[in-house]
Each structure stands twice: as C-alpha cells, then as structure tokens.
C-alpha positions as CSV (number, residue, x, y, z in Angstrom):
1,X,84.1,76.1,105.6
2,X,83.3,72.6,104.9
3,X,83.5,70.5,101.3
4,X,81.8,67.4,100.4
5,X,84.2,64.6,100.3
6,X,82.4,62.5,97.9
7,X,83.0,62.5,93.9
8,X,80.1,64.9,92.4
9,X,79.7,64.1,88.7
10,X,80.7,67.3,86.5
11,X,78.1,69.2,84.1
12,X,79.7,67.7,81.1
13,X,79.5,64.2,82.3
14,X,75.7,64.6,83.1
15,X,74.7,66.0,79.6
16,X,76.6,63.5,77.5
17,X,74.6,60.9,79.7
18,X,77.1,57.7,79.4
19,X,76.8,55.0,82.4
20,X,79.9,54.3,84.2
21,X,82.1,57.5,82.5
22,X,83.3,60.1,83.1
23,X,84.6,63.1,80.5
24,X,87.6,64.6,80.8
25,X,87.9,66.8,77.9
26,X,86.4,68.1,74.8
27,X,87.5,69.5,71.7
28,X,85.2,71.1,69.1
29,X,87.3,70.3,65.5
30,X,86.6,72.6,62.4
31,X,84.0,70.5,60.5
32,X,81.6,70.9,64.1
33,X,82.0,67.6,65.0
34,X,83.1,67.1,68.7
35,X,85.8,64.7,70.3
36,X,84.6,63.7,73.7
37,X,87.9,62.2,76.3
38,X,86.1,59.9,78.5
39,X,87.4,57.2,81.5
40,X,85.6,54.8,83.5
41,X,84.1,55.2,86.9
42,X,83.3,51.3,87.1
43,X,85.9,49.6,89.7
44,X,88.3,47.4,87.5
45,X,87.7,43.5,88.5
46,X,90.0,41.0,87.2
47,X,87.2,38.7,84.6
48,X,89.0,35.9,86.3
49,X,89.5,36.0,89.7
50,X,87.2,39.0,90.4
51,X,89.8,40.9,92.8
52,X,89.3,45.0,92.4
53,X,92.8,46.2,90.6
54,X,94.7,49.2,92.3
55,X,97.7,49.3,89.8
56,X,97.3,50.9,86.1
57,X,99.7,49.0,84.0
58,X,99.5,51.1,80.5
59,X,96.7,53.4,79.3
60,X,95.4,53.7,75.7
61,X,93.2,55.4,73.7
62,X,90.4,53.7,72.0
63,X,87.9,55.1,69.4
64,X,84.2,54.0,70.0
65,X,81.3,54.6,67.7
66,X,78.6,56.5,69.8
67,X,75.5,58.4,69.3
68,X,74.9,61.9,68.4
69,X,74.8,64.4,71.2
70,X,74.0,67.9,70.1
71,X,75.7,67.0,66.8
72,X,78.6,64.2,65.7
73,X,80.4,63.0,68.2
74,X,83.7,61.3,67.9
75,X,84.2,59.3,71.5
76,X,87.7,58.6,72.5
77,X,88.4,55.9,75.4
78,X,91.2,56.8,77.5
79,X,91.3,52.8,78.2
80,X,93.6,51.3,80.9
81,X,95.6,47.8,81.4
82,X,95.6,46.9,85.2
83,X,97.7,44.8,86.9
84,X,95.7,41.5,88.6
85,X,97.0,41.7,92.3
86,X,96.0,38.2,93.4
87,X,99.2,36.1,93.5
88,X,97.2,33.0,92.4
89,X,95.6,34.2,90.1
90,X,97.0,33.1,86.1
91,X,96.0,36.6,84.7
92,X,98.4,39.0,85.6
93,X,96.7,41.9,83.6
94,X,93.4,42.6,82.0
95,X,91.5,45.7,80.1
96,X,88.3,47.7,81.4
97,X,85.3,46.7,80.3
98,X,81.8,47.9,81.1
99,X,78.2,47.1,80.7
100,X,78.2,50.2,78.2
101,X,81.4,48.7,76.3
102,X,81.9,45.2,76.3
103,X,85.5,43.3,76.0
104,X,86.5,43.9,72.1
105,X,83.5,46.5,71.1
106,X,84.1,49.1,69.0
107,X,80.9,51.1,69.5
108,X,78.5,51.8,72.9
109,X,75.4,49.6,73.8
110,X,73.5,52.6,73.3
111,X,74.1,53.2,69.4
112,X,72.6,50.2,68.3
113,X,69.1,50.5,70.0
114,X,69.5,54.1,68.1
115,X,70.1,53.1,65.0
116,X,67.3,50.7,64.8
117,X,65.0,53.3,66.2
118,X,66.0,55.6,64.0
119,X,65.6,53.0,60.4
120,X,62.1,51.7,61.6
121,X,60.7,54.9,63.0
122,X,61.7,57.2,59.6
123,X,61.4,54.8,57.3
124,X,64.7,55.8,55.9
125,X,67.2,53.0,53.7
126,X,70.1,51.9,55.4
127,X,72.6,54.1,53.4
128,X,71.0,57.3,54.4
129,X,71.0,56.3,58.4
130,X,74.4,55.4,58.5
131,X,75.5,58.7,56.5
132,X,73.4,60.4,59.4
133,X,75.1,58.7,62.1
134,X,78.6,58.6,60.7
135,X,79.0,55.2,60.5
136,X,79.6,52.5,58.3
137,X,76.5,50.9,56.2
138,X,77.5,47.7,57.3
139,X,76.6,48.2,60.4
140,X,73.0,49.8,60.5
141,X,72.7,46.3,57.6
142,X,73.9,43.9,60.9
143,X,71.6,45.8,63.3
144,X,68.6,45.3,61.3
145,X,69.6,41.9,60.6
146,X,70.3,41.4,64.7
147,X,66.7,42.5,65.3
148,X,65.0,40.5,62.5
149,X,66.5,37.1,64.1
150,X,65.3,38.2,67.3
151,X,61.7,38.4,65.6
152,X,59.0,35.4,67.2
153,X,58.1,32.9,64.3
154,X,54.9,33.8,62.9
C-alpha cells in the first residue's frame, strides 16, 4: 500500500482558514470560547541575510487577537526563535513572522478588515463592536481612524 509523502493540511486547519498555519490543538474552555494552538508553515528566513533557518533556538507562546470562528476565539502562537546559520551574518537569531502576523503584532491582518466591515456595514458604535469581538475599544477607535486617513480628499 502506498502513502502520499507530501504534507496534507488537517480538517481543523482548513476550517479555521489562517494563511501560513497550521493548528495543533484545541480546547473548548467553560464560558464557550475556544483556544486555538497554531504554528507556522512559512519557511523561517533570517530579515537580514535571507538564509532559511534549520535550528529552533527557544519556542514561546504568544496571544494574538483574531476573528470569530464559529464563536470567540482566543488564538495562541506557539512562536519560535531560530538560530541564523550564516557565519557572516550579524544576526544570530530572529522570531517568525508572517504576512498574516507581522514582527511585533498583537492581532492577525485579517481582524482589522473585519472590524471595519463590521462598524460600517451595521452601523453599530464602537463600544458595542469591540464587546462583540472581544477586544479592546481602542482598537475598533484606531481602525476607523486608519481607514478615515486613508480616505481621498474631497
């Protein structure tokens, strides 16, 4: 009997719909919402040299703001340091990053685009959206802001 070789991306992976990651576990907690364990699929280049890593230096778990998937989700980044290989190279480690989460972000790319869809499109004041999306009301307040300096001058 033969078995693909390749890396087929698991059911949960597919339904939480997250570029570049891959979950590893979930846990439902008592008040229904969900942690979701994710890593990265993306290949770990060093920012300065651009050599692909091999070696995992220390791993950490980060806590990202995300979207809701079939209810409130709290996302947790298993997040590793990687050793830069090149010799002449003045970075001798880095952290992941990835299109979806930038270096120092705290939330996805995703959430933002959300959140403003979800203030213009109900109408709803900036208080009540964050309550609805479990996060702060400071943000949904700099998202709107983002978006109105992005506006053309009339």
């Amino acid at each position: 009997m033969s078995e693909p070789t390749g890396a087929a991306e698991d059911a949960a992976s597919l339904i939480f719909n997250l570029p570049d990651y891959r979950v590893t576990g979930t846990v439902l907690l008592p008040d229904g919402a969900r942690h979701v364990t994710v890593e990265t699929t993306f290949p770990p280049g060093c920012p300065s040299c651009g050599v692909i890593a091999s070696r995992v230096k220390e791993r950490r778990c980060q806590r990202l703001r995300d979207i809701p998937v079939a209810g409130r989700v709290v996302l947790l980044w298993n997040k590793r340091r990687w050793f830069c290989d090149e010799y002449l190279c003045e970075r001798k480690s880095f952290c992941e990053a990835t299109p979806q989460v930038p270096r120092r972000a705290r939330s996805t790319r995703r959430l933002r685009p959300t959140v403003l869809d979800a203030v213009i499109t109900s109408g709803r004041a900036v208080s009540e959206t964050a309550l609805a999306f479990g996060i702060s009301w400071w943000l949904v307040h700099q998202v709107i802001g983002d978006a109105a300096l992005r506006l053309p001058v009339p």
